[in-house]
mmCIF file of C-alpha atoms in Angstrom:
data_model
loop_
_atom_site.group_PDB
_atom_site.id
_atom_site.type_symbol
_atom_site.label_atom_id
_atom_site.label_comp_id
_atom_site.label_asym_id
_atom_site.label_seq_id
_atom_site.Cartn_x
_atom_site.Cartn_y
_atom_site.Cartn_z
ATOM 1 C CA MET A 1 -16.965 -6.422 -4.785
ATOM 2 C CA ILE A 2 -15.617 -2.993 -5.707
ATOM 3 C CA THR A 3 -17.103 -1.930 -9.017
ATOM 4 C CA LEU A 4 -15.513 0.868 -11.019
ATOM 5 C CA ASP A 5 -17.782 2.109 -13.787
ATOM 6 C CA LEU A 6 -15.728 3.196 -16.808
ATOM 7 C CA ASN A 7 -17.665 4.752 -19.628
ATOM 8 C CA ALA A 8 -16.588 5.035 -23.222
ATOM 9 C CA HIS A 9 -14.683 8.263 -22.546
ATOM 10 C CA THR A 10 -12.558 6.884 -19.724
ATOM 11 C CA GLY A 11 -9.954 5.007 -21.776
ATOM 12 C CA PRO A 12 -8.316 8.157 -23.247
ATOM 13 C CA THR A 13 -8.329 9.772 -19.777
ATOM 14 C CA ILE A 14 -6.384 7.066 -17.970
ATOM 15 C CA ARG A 15 -3.266 8.759 -16.603
ATOM 16 C CA TRP A 16 -0.180 7.106 -15.189
ATOM 17 C CA ALA A 17 1.750 8.904 -12.465
ATOM 18 C CA ILE A 18 4.236 8.403 -9.653
ATOM 19 C CA SER A 19 3.030 9.514 -6.231
ATOM 20 C CA PRO A 20 5.895 10.767 -4.022
ATOM 21 C CA VAL A 21 3.436 11.043 -1.129
ATOM 22 C CA LEU A 22 2.435 7.366 -1.329
ATOM 23 C CA GLU A 23 6.097 6.350 -1.529
ATOM 24 C CA THR A 24 6.871 8.565 1.479
ATOM 25 C CA LEU A 25 3.968 7.159 3.500
ATOM 26 C CA GLY A 26 5.000 3.605 2.681
ATOM 27 C CA TRP A 27 8.648 4.091 3.619
ATOM 28 C CA LEU A 28 7.699 6.005 6.763
ATOM 29 C CA ARG A 29 5.493 3.096 7.803
ATOM 30 C CA THR A 30 8.323 0.633 7.139
ATOM 31 C CA THR A 31 10.609 2.834 9.253
ATOM 32 C CA ARG A 32 8.079 3.157 12.069
ATOM 33 C CA ASP A 33 7.536 -0.599 12.200
ATOM 34 C CA GLY A 34 11.243 -1.428 12.125
ATOM 35 C CA ALA A 35 10.571 -3.611 9.089
ATOM 36 C CA THR A 36 12.738 -4.594 6.121
ATOM 37 C CA ASP A 37 11.520 -4.358 2.546
ATOM 38 C CA PRO A 38 12.360 -7.531 0.575
ATOM 39 C CA MET A 39 13.450 -5.438 -2.427
ATOM 40 C CA TYR A 40 14.860 -2.233 -0.924
ATOM 41 C CA GLY A 41 16.130 -3.431 2.427
ATOM 42 C CA ALA A 42 15.881 -1.645 5.775
ATOM 43 C CA PRO A 43 15.412 2.127 6.174
ATOM 44 C CA SER A 44 18.555 4.097 6.920
ATOM 45 C CA ARG A 45 19.607 5.244 10.349
ATOM 46 C CA THR A 46 18.802 8.792 9.268
ATOM 47 C CA ALA A 47 15.241 7.778 8.397
ATOM 48 C CA ALA A 48 14.810 6.114 11.797
ATOM 49 C CA GLN A 49 16.148 9.182 13.610
ATOM 50 C CA LEU A 50 13.577 11.377 11.867
ATOM 51 C CA LEU A 51 10.853 9.666 13.894
ATOM 52 C CA SER A 52 11.986 11.856 16.814
ATOM 53 C CA ARG A 53 10.819 14.943 14.892
ATOM 54 C CA PRO A 54 7.341 15.872 16.210
ATOM 55 C CA ASP A 55 5.711 16.409 12.819
ATOM 56 C CA VAL A 56 7.230 13.248 11.319
ATOM 57 C CA ALA A 57 6.038 11.312 14.371
ATOM 58 C CA LEU A 58 2.584 12.826 13.863
ATOM 59 C CA VAL A 59 2.367 11.462 10.300
ATOM 60 C CA ALA A 60 3.654 8.072 11.501
ATOM 61 C CA ALA A 61 0.870 8.037 14.094
ATOM 62 C CA LEU A 62 -1.697 8.782 11.369
ATOM 63 C CA LEU A 63 -0.714 5.672 9.405
ATOM 64 C CA PRO A 64 -2.608 2.421 10.050
ATOM 65 C CA VAL A 65 -1.052 -0.150 12.334
ATOM 66 C CA ASP A 66 -2.453 -3.115 10.455
ATOM 67 C CA ASP A 67 -4.295 -3.004 7.150
ATOM 68 C CA GLY A 68 -6.655 -0.142 7.894
ATOM 69 C CA PRO A 69 -7.214 2.893 5.679
ATOM 70 C CA THR A 70 -4.959 5.935 5.421
ATOM 71 C CA PRO A 71 -6.738 9.282 5.974
ATOM 72 C CA ASP A 72 -7.811 10.637 2.597
ATOM 73 C CA PHE A 73 -6.263 14.078 3.029
ATOM 74 C CA LEU A 74 -2.794 12.470 3.179
ATOM 75 C CA VAL A 75 -3.037 11.037 -0.360
ATOM 76 C CA PRO A 76 -3.730 13.863 -2.832
ATOM 77 C CA ALA A 77 -3.597 12.996 -6.518
ATOM 78 C CA PRO A 78 -0.132 13.463 -8.026
ATOM 79 C CA PRO A 79 0.459 15.606 -11.106
ATOM 80 C CA THR A 80 2.328 14.280 -14.116
ATOM 81 C CA ALA A 81 5.634 15.945 -13.347
ATOM 82 C CA PRO A 82 9.193 15.164 -12.245
ATOM 83 C CA ALA A 83 9.252 13.672 -8.766
ATOM 84 C CA ALA A 84 10.564 16.746 -6.961
ATOM 85 C CA ARG A 85 7.856 18.992 -8.413
ATOM 86 C CA ALA A 86 5.149 16.386 -7.927
ATOM 87 C CA ALA A 87 6.189 16.087 -4.276
ATOM 88 C CA ARG A 88 5.971 19.863 -3.726
ATOM 89 C CA THR A 89 2.525 19.930 -5.331
ATOM 90 C CA GLN A 90 1.264 17.064 -3.174
ATOM 91 C CA PHE A 91 2.699 18.489 0.056
ATOM 92 C CA GLN A 92 1.029 21.811 -0.707
ATOM 93 C CA ALA A 93 -2.269 20.018 -1.332
ATOM 94 C CA VAL A 94 -1.986 18.341 2.087
ATOM 95 C CA ARG A 95 -1.148 21.711 3.674
ATOM 96 C CA GLU A 96 -4.166 23.359 2.061
ATOM 97 C CA SER A 97 -6.581 20.591 3.049
ATOM 98 C CA ASP A 98 -9.640 21.827 4.873
ATOM 99 C CA HIS A 99 -8.824 21.298 8.534
ATOM 100 C CA ALA A 100 -12.317 20.183 9.518
ATOM 101 C CA GLN A 101 -12.413 17.627 6.701
ATOM 102 C CA ALA A 102 -8.908 16.398 7.570
ATOM 103 C CA ALA A 103 -10.030 15.820 11.159
ATOM 104 C CA VAL A 104 -13.058 13.878 9.876
ATOM 105 C CA ASP A 105 -10.790 11.804 7.606
ATOM 106 C CA VAL A 106 -8.562 10.931 10.559
ATOM 107 C CA ARG A 107 -11.448 9.899 12.794
ATOM 108 C CA THR A 108 -13.038 7.882 9.988
ATOM 109 C CA ALA A 109 -9.790 6.042 9.279
ATOM 110 C CA ALA A 110 -9.273 5.354 12.994
ATOM 111 C CA GLY A 111 -12.677 3.712 13.346
ATOM 112 C CA VAL A 112 -13.148 2.531 16.918
ATOM 113 C CA ARG A 113 -9.489 3.077 17.829
ATOM 114 C CA THR A 114 -8.639 5.926 20.192
ATOM 115 C CA LEU A 115 -6.650 8.662 18.480
ATOM 116 C CA PRO A 116 -3.045 9.065 19.685
ATOM 117 C CA ASP A 117 -2.671 12.063 21.990
ATOM 118 C CA ASP A 118 -0.584 14.074 19.508
ATOM 119 C CA VAL A 119 -3.074 13.463 16.713
ATOM 120 C CA ALA A 120 -6.024 14.437 18.894
ATOM 121 C CA ALA A 121 -4.189 17.590 20.038
ATOM 122 C CA ALA A 122 -3.366 18.610 16.448
ATOM 123 C CA ALA A 123 -6.967 18.035 15.398
ATOM 124 C CA ALA A 124 -8.187 20.188 18.288
ATOM 125 C CA ALA A 125 -5.612 22.929 17.648
ATOM 126 C CA GLY A 126 -6.480 23.247 13.970
ATOM 127 C CA ASP A 127 -2.965 22.639 12.650
ATOM 128 C CA LEU A 128 -3.284 18.986 11.642
ATOM 129 C CA SER A 129 -2.951 19.627 7.891
ATOM 130 C CA ALA A 130 0.002 22.001 8.213
ATOM 131 C CA ARG A 131 1.917 19.724 10.572
ATOM 132 C CA ALA A 132 1.249 16.636 8.457
ATOM 133 C CA ALA A 133 2.503 18.420 5.322
ATOM 134 C CA HIS A 134 5.650 19.536 7.151
ATOM 135 C CA GLY A 135 6.287 16.032 8.505
ATOM 136 C CA LEU A 136 5.902 14.497 5.050
ATOM 137 C CA GLU A 137 8.227 17.066 3.511
ATOM 138 C CA VAL A 138 10.939 16.543 6.162
ATOM 139 C CA PHE A 139 10.855 12.764 5.752
ATOM 140 C CA TRP A 140 10.834 13.034 1.955
ATOM 141 C CA ARG A 141 13.873 15.300 1.866
ATOM 142 C CA ARG A 142 15.979 13.593 4.525
ATOM 143 C CA GLY A 143 14.790 10.002 4.776
ATOM 144 C CA MET A 144 13.930 9.161 1.157
ATOM 145 C CA PRO A 145 16.526 10.353 -1.410
ATOM 146 C CA GLU A 146 18.670 7.230 -1.645
ATOM 147 C CA VAL A 147 15.875 4.671 -1.625
ATOM 148 C CA PHE A 148 13.584 6.706 -3.876
ATOM 149 C CA ASP A 149 16.310 7.063 -6.513
ATOM 150 C CA ARG A 150 16.351 3.262 -6.789
ATOM 151 C CA ALA A 151 12.587 2.935 -6.660
ATOM 152 C CA GLU A 152 11.983 5.625 -9.291
ATOM 153 C CA THR A 153 13.791 3.586 -11.942
ATOM 154 C CA ALA A 154 11.425 0.664 -11.401
ATOM 155 C CA LEU A 155 8.387 2.961 -11.344
ATOM 156 C CA ASN A 156 9.265 4.665 -14.642
ATOM 157 C CA ALA A 157 9.856 1.288 -16.281
ATOM 158 C CA GLU A 158 6.439 0.133 -15.054
ATOM 159 C CA ILE A 159 4.752 3.239 -16.444
ATOM 160 C CA ASP A 160 6.389 2.651 -19.825
ATOM 161 C CA ARG A 161 5.170 -0.944 -19.776
ATOM 162 C CA GLY A 162 1.651 0.070 -18.768
ATOM 163 C CA THR A 163 1.420 2.783 -21.410
ATOM 164 C CA GLN A 164 2.376 0.314 -24.114
ATOM 165 C CA LEU A 165 -0.108 -2.215 -22.776
ATOM 166 C CA LEU A 166 -2.906 0.346 -22.829
ATOM 167 C CA GLY A 167 -2.175 1.057 -26.473
ATOM 168 C CA THR A 168 -2.169 -2.579 -27.518
ATOM 169 C CA GLY A 169 -4.639 -4.254 -25.156
ATOM 170 C CA GLY A 170 -6.933 -1.501 -23.880
ATOM 171 C CA ILE A 171 -8.307 -0.913 -20.400
ATOM 172 C CA GLY A 172 -9.006 -4.557 -19.654
ATOM 173 C CA ALA A 173 -5.409 -5.610 -20.294
ATOM 174 C CA VAL A 174 -4.099 -2.758 -18.158
ATOM 175 C CA LEU A 175 -6.310 -3.491 -15.180
ATOM 176 C CA GLN A 176 -5.607 -7.220 -15.260
ATOM 177 C CA ALA A 177 -1.878 -6.491 -15.388
ATOM 178 C CA VAL A 178 -2.089 -3.920 -12.599
ATOM 179 C CA HIS A 179 -3.077 -6.452 -9.949
ATOM 180 C CA GLU A 180 -4.422 -9.979 -9.811
ATOM 181 C CA ARG A 181 -7.372 -8.775 -7.716
ATOM 182 C CA LEU A 182 -8.652 -6.607 -10.551
ATOM 183 C CA SER A 183 -10.577 -8.298 -13.299
ATOM 184 C CA TRP A 184 -12.416 -7.331 -16.488
ATOM 185 C CA SER A 185 -15.426 -8.794 -18.156
ATOM 186 C CA ASP A 186 -17.987 -7.396 -20.607
ATOM 187 C CA GLY A 187 -18.917 -4.975 -17.842
ATOM 188 C CA PRO A 188 -16.736 -2.833 -15.642
ATOM 189 C CA PRO A 189 -13.565 -4.055 -13.919
ATOM 190 C CA THR A 190 -14.052 -5.435 -10.444
ATOM 191 C CA ALA A 191 -12.025 -6.321 -7.375
ATOM 192 C CA PRO A 192 -13.183 -8.141 -4.237
ATOM 193 C CA GLN A 193 -13.786 -6.900 -0.724
ATOM 194 C CA ASP A 194 -16.142 -3.950 -0.939
ATOM 195 C CA PRO A 195 -19.894 -4.349 -1.234
ATOM 196 C CA ALA A 196 -20.384 -0.760 -2.415
ATOM 197 C CA GLY A 197 -20.203 0.245 -6.058
ATOM 198 C CA SER A 198 -18.229 3.355 -7.005
ATOM 199 C CA ASP A 199 -18.715 5.606 -10.003
ATOM 200 C CA ALA A 200 -15.871 7.115 -11.975
ATOM 201 C CA ASP A 201 -17.946 8.237 -14.960
ATOM 202 C CA GLU A 202 -16.433 11.041 -17.039
ATOM 203 C CA ALA A 203 -13.464 11.254 -14.657
ATOM 204 C CA GLU A 204 -9.769 10.820 -15.173
ATOM 205 C CA LEU A 205 -8.588 7.533 -13.698
ATOM 206 C CA LEU A 206 -5.139 7.743 -12.146
ATOM 207 C CA VAL A 207 -3.104 4.549 -12.283
ATOM 208 C CA ILE A 208 -0.228 4.763 -9.796
ATOM 209 C CA PRO A 209 2.486 2.099 -9.536
ATOM 210 C CA THR A 210 4.142 1.988 -6.114
ATOM 211 C CA ALA A 211 7.475 0.579 -4.993
ATOM 212 C CA LEU A 212 7.730 1.466 -1.297
ATOM 213 C CA TYR A 213 4.083 1.429 -0.239
ATOM 214 C CA GLY A 214 4.179 -2.292 0.449
ATOM 215 C CA PRO A 215 2.160 -5.171 -1.036
ATOM 216 C CA ARG A 216 -1.084 -3.249 -0.734
ATOM 217 C CA LEU A 217 -3.591 -2.352 -3.434
ATOM 218 C CA ALA A 218 -4.939 1.137 -2.656
ATOM 219 C CA MET A 219 -8.018 2.621 -4.286
ATOM 220 C CA ARG A 220 -10.074 5.750 -4.062
ATOM 221 C CA LEU A 221 -12.994 5.383 -6.423
ATOM 222 C CA ARG A 222 -15.299 8.141 -5.227
ATOM 223 C CA GLY A 223 -14.994 11.862 -5.847
ATOM 224 C CA GLU A 224 -13.343 13.824 -8.615
ATOM 225 C CA ARG A 225 -9.909 12.148 -8.590
ATOM 226 C CA PRO A 226 -10.333 8.353 -8.542
ATOM 227 C CA PHE A 227 -7.145 6.327 -8.496
ATOM 228 C CA VAL A 228 -5.834 2.790 -8.334
ATOM 229 C CA ALA A 229 -2.387 2.351 -6.759
ATOM 230 C CA TYR A 230 -0.711 -1.032 -6.995
ATOM 231 C CA PRO A 231 2.657 -2.580 -6.088
ATOM 232 C CA VAL A 232 5.176 -3.034 -8.864
ATOM 233 C CA ALA A 233 6.055 -6.684 -9.319
ATOM 234 C CA THR A 234 9.584 -7.622 -8.313
ATOM 235 C CA THR A 235 11.799 -10.237 -9.866
ATOM 236 C CA PRO A 236 11.146 -13.682 -8.361
ATOM 237 C CA PRO A 237 13.978 -14.766 -6.058
ATOM 238 C CA ALA A 238 16.740 -16.969 -7.374
ATOM 239 C CA ALA A 239 16.764 -20.661 -6.522
ATOM 240 C CA GLU A 240 19.439 -20.147 -3.875
ATOM 241 C CA SER A 241 17.271 -17.461 -2.215
ATOM 242 C CA ILE A 242 14.334 -19.869 -2.112
ATOM 243 C CA ALA A 243 16.608 -22.481 -0.557
ATOM 244 C CA GLY A 244 17.645 -19.985 2.101
ATOM 245 C CA LEU A 245 14.039 -19.114 2.874
ATOM 246 C CA ARG A 246 13.200 -22.790 3.149
ATOM 247 C CA ARG A 247 15.976 -23.354 5.698
ATOM 248 C CA LEU A 248 14.658 -20.481 7.799
ATOM 249 C CA LEU A 249 11.013 -21.491 7.522
ATOM 250 C CA GLY A 250 10.570 -23.982 10.346
ATOM 251 C CA PRO A 251 7.764 -26.554 10.781
ATOM 252 C CA THR A 252 5.078 -24.142 12.065
ATOM 253 C CA ARG A 253 5.431 -21.662 9.221
ATOM 254 C CA ALA A 254 5.642 -24.491 6.700
ATOM 255 C CA ALA A 255 2.361 -25.867 8.065
ATOM 256 C CA ILE A 256 0.744 -22.433 7.757
ATOM 257 C CA LEU A 257 1.891 -22.086 4.145
ATOM 258 C CA ARG A 258 0.387 -25.463 3.301
ATOM 259 C CA GLN A 259 -3.001 -24.317 4.643
ATOM 260 C CA LEU A 260 -3.067 -21.208 2.473
ATOM 261 C CA SER A 261 -4.245 -22.727 -0.790
ATOM 262 C CA CYS A 262 -6.852 -19.988 -0.475
ATOM 263 C CA ALA A 263 -7.077 -16.882 1.693
ATOM 264 C CA ARG A 264 -7.687 -17.519 5.402
ATOM 265 C CA THR A 265 -7.914 -15.512 8.591
ATOM 266 C CA PRO A 266 -5.547 -16.138 11.538
ATOM 267 C CA THR A 267 -8.528 -17.478 13.483
ATOM 268 C CA GLU A 268 -9.301 -20.031 10.764
ATOM 269 C CA LEU A 269 -5.658 -21.060 10.615
ATOM 270 C CA SER A 270 -5.436 -21.461 14.385
ATOM 271 C CA GLU A 271 -8.505 -23.705 14.392
ATOM 272 C CA GLU A 272 -7.275 -25.814 11.489
ATOM 273 C CA LEU A 273 -3.747 -26.218 12.887
ATOM 274 C CA GLN A 274 -4.768 -26.297 16.557
ATOM 275 C CA LEU A 275 -2.411 -23.433 17.388
ATOM 276 C CA ALA A 276 -3.000 -20.345 19.518
ATOM 277 C CA THR A 277 -4.295 -17.420 17.489
ATOM 278 C CA ALA A 278 -1.496 -15.217 18.846
ATOM 279 C CA THR A 279 1.073 -17.735 17.590
ATOM 280 C CA VAL A 280 -0.457 -17.829 14.127
ATOM 281 C CA SER A 281 -0.723 -14.027 14.001
ATOM 282 C CA TYR A 282 2.956 -13.673 14.849
ATOM 283 C CA HIS A 283 4.084 -16.128 12.174
ATOM 284 C CA VAL A 284 1.892 -14.756 9.376
ATOM 285 C CA LYS A 285 3.086 -11.188 10.061
ATOM 286 C CA VAL A 286 6.705 -12.328 9.869
ATOM 287 C CA MET A 287 6.038 -14.140 6.602
ATOM 288 C CA GLN A 288 4.172 -11.141 5.182
ATOM 289 C CA ARG A 289 7.165 -8.897 5.903
ATOM 290 C CA ALA A 290 9.398 -11.449 4.202
ATOM 291 C CA GLY A 291 7.217 -11.225 1.084
ATOM 292 C CA LEU A 292 5.772 -14.743 1.374
ATOM 293 C CA LEU A 293 2.183 -13.681 2.107
ATOM 294 C CA GLU A 294 -0.199 -10.970 0.998
ATOM 295 C CA ARG A 295 -2.692 -9.419 3.366
ATOM 296 C CA SER A 296 -6.168 -8.084 2.644
ATOM 297 C CA ARG A 297 -9.173 -6.943 4.647
ATOM 298 C CA HIS A 298 -12.863 -7.583 4.186
ATOM 299 C CA ARG A 299 -14.994 -5.668 6.677
ATOM 300 C CA HIS A 300 -13.679 -6.701 10.100
ATOM 301 C CA ASN A 301 -11.706 -9.733 8.897
ATOM 302 C CA VAL A 302 -8.036 -9.819 7.880
ATOM 303 C CA PHE A 303 -7.060 -12.479 5.347
ATOM 304 C CA TYR A 304 -3.651 -13.871 4.403
ATOM 305 C CA GLU A 305 -2.786 -15.676 1.202
ATOM 306 C CA LEU A 306 0.348 -16.809 -0.607
ATOM 307 C CA SER A 307 2.310 -14.296 -2.655
ATOM 308 C CA ALA A 308 4.105 -15.359 -5.828
ATOM 309 C CA THR A 309 7.252 -15.919 -3.740
ATOM 310 C CA GLY A 310 5.260 -17.887 -1.184
ATOM 311 C CA ARG A 311 3.821 -20.146 -3.866
ATOM 312 C CA GLN A 312 7.303 -20.678 -5.281
ATOM 313 C CA LEU A 313 8.638 -21.565 -1.848
ATOM 314 C CA LEU A 314 5.711 -23.870 -1.078
ATOM 315 C CA ALA A 315 6.474 -25.854 -4.224
ATOM 316 C CA THR A 316 9.875 -26.739 -2.753
ATOM 317 C CA ILE A 317 8.528 -28.013 0.580
ATOM 318 C CA PRO A 318 8.049 -31.814 0.721
#
């Protein structure tokens, strides 16, 4: 369990903010993977072409391939400011990151994986932070304007909703509304998947809604700037959309959905359904990109479970 200790002074210091850097990282990852966002569609041709820029490609290489962590120096806390100014502030914070610490962050996030050649060369040359900041800025300015304009509307509406909820229901109501994996009892709020406790005593807690970062709950609970970033809920699909998804589902994916009454790993699913693990992995990744599944990690295991859309679709399958 992740445990965030909130003392009596923390409630008034909860701050809501939009993070242009997180939105940029999320959309860059979608572009790199050739994926399509269920709400915002596919990245533009311009965004895809930016991957040929060396510094943009460097940032893309720094992002996790699966559900691993993003290097800490890439996600500085956003100020409460209009998006353009917040972006400049965050890019400057990345640029000014201590190079040695940035290199440590990258190696820590990579774990046992070998660093891509360009990343290793930038770490050795001492210009990792500067190049990453430049790559983020280029992608933000040229690959993001149209999609971020649409996303920003949803983000501001979510902040308004959250601010009102904080005033009427307090911290517990906010954290339960932020994400189903956060809970509140008489003690501190908790979320699964991390055996280490984390203190945020006497610190401002940033609550960051995200639109383009994907269906991931991101947290940094140690240090001076703890934050919780969560995906903004989207409107459930119309009945005709569910019908279309059902037609495209196929027997194998339908069988996988039926097995996901609770979170399972691809290995568990392959054993239960007597399918090759590679086959199961392919199908669950496709369904995750379609918004039917949510993915989480606990130590070395990756789990998949039904999203709200997936549960709605499953209810229509005989």
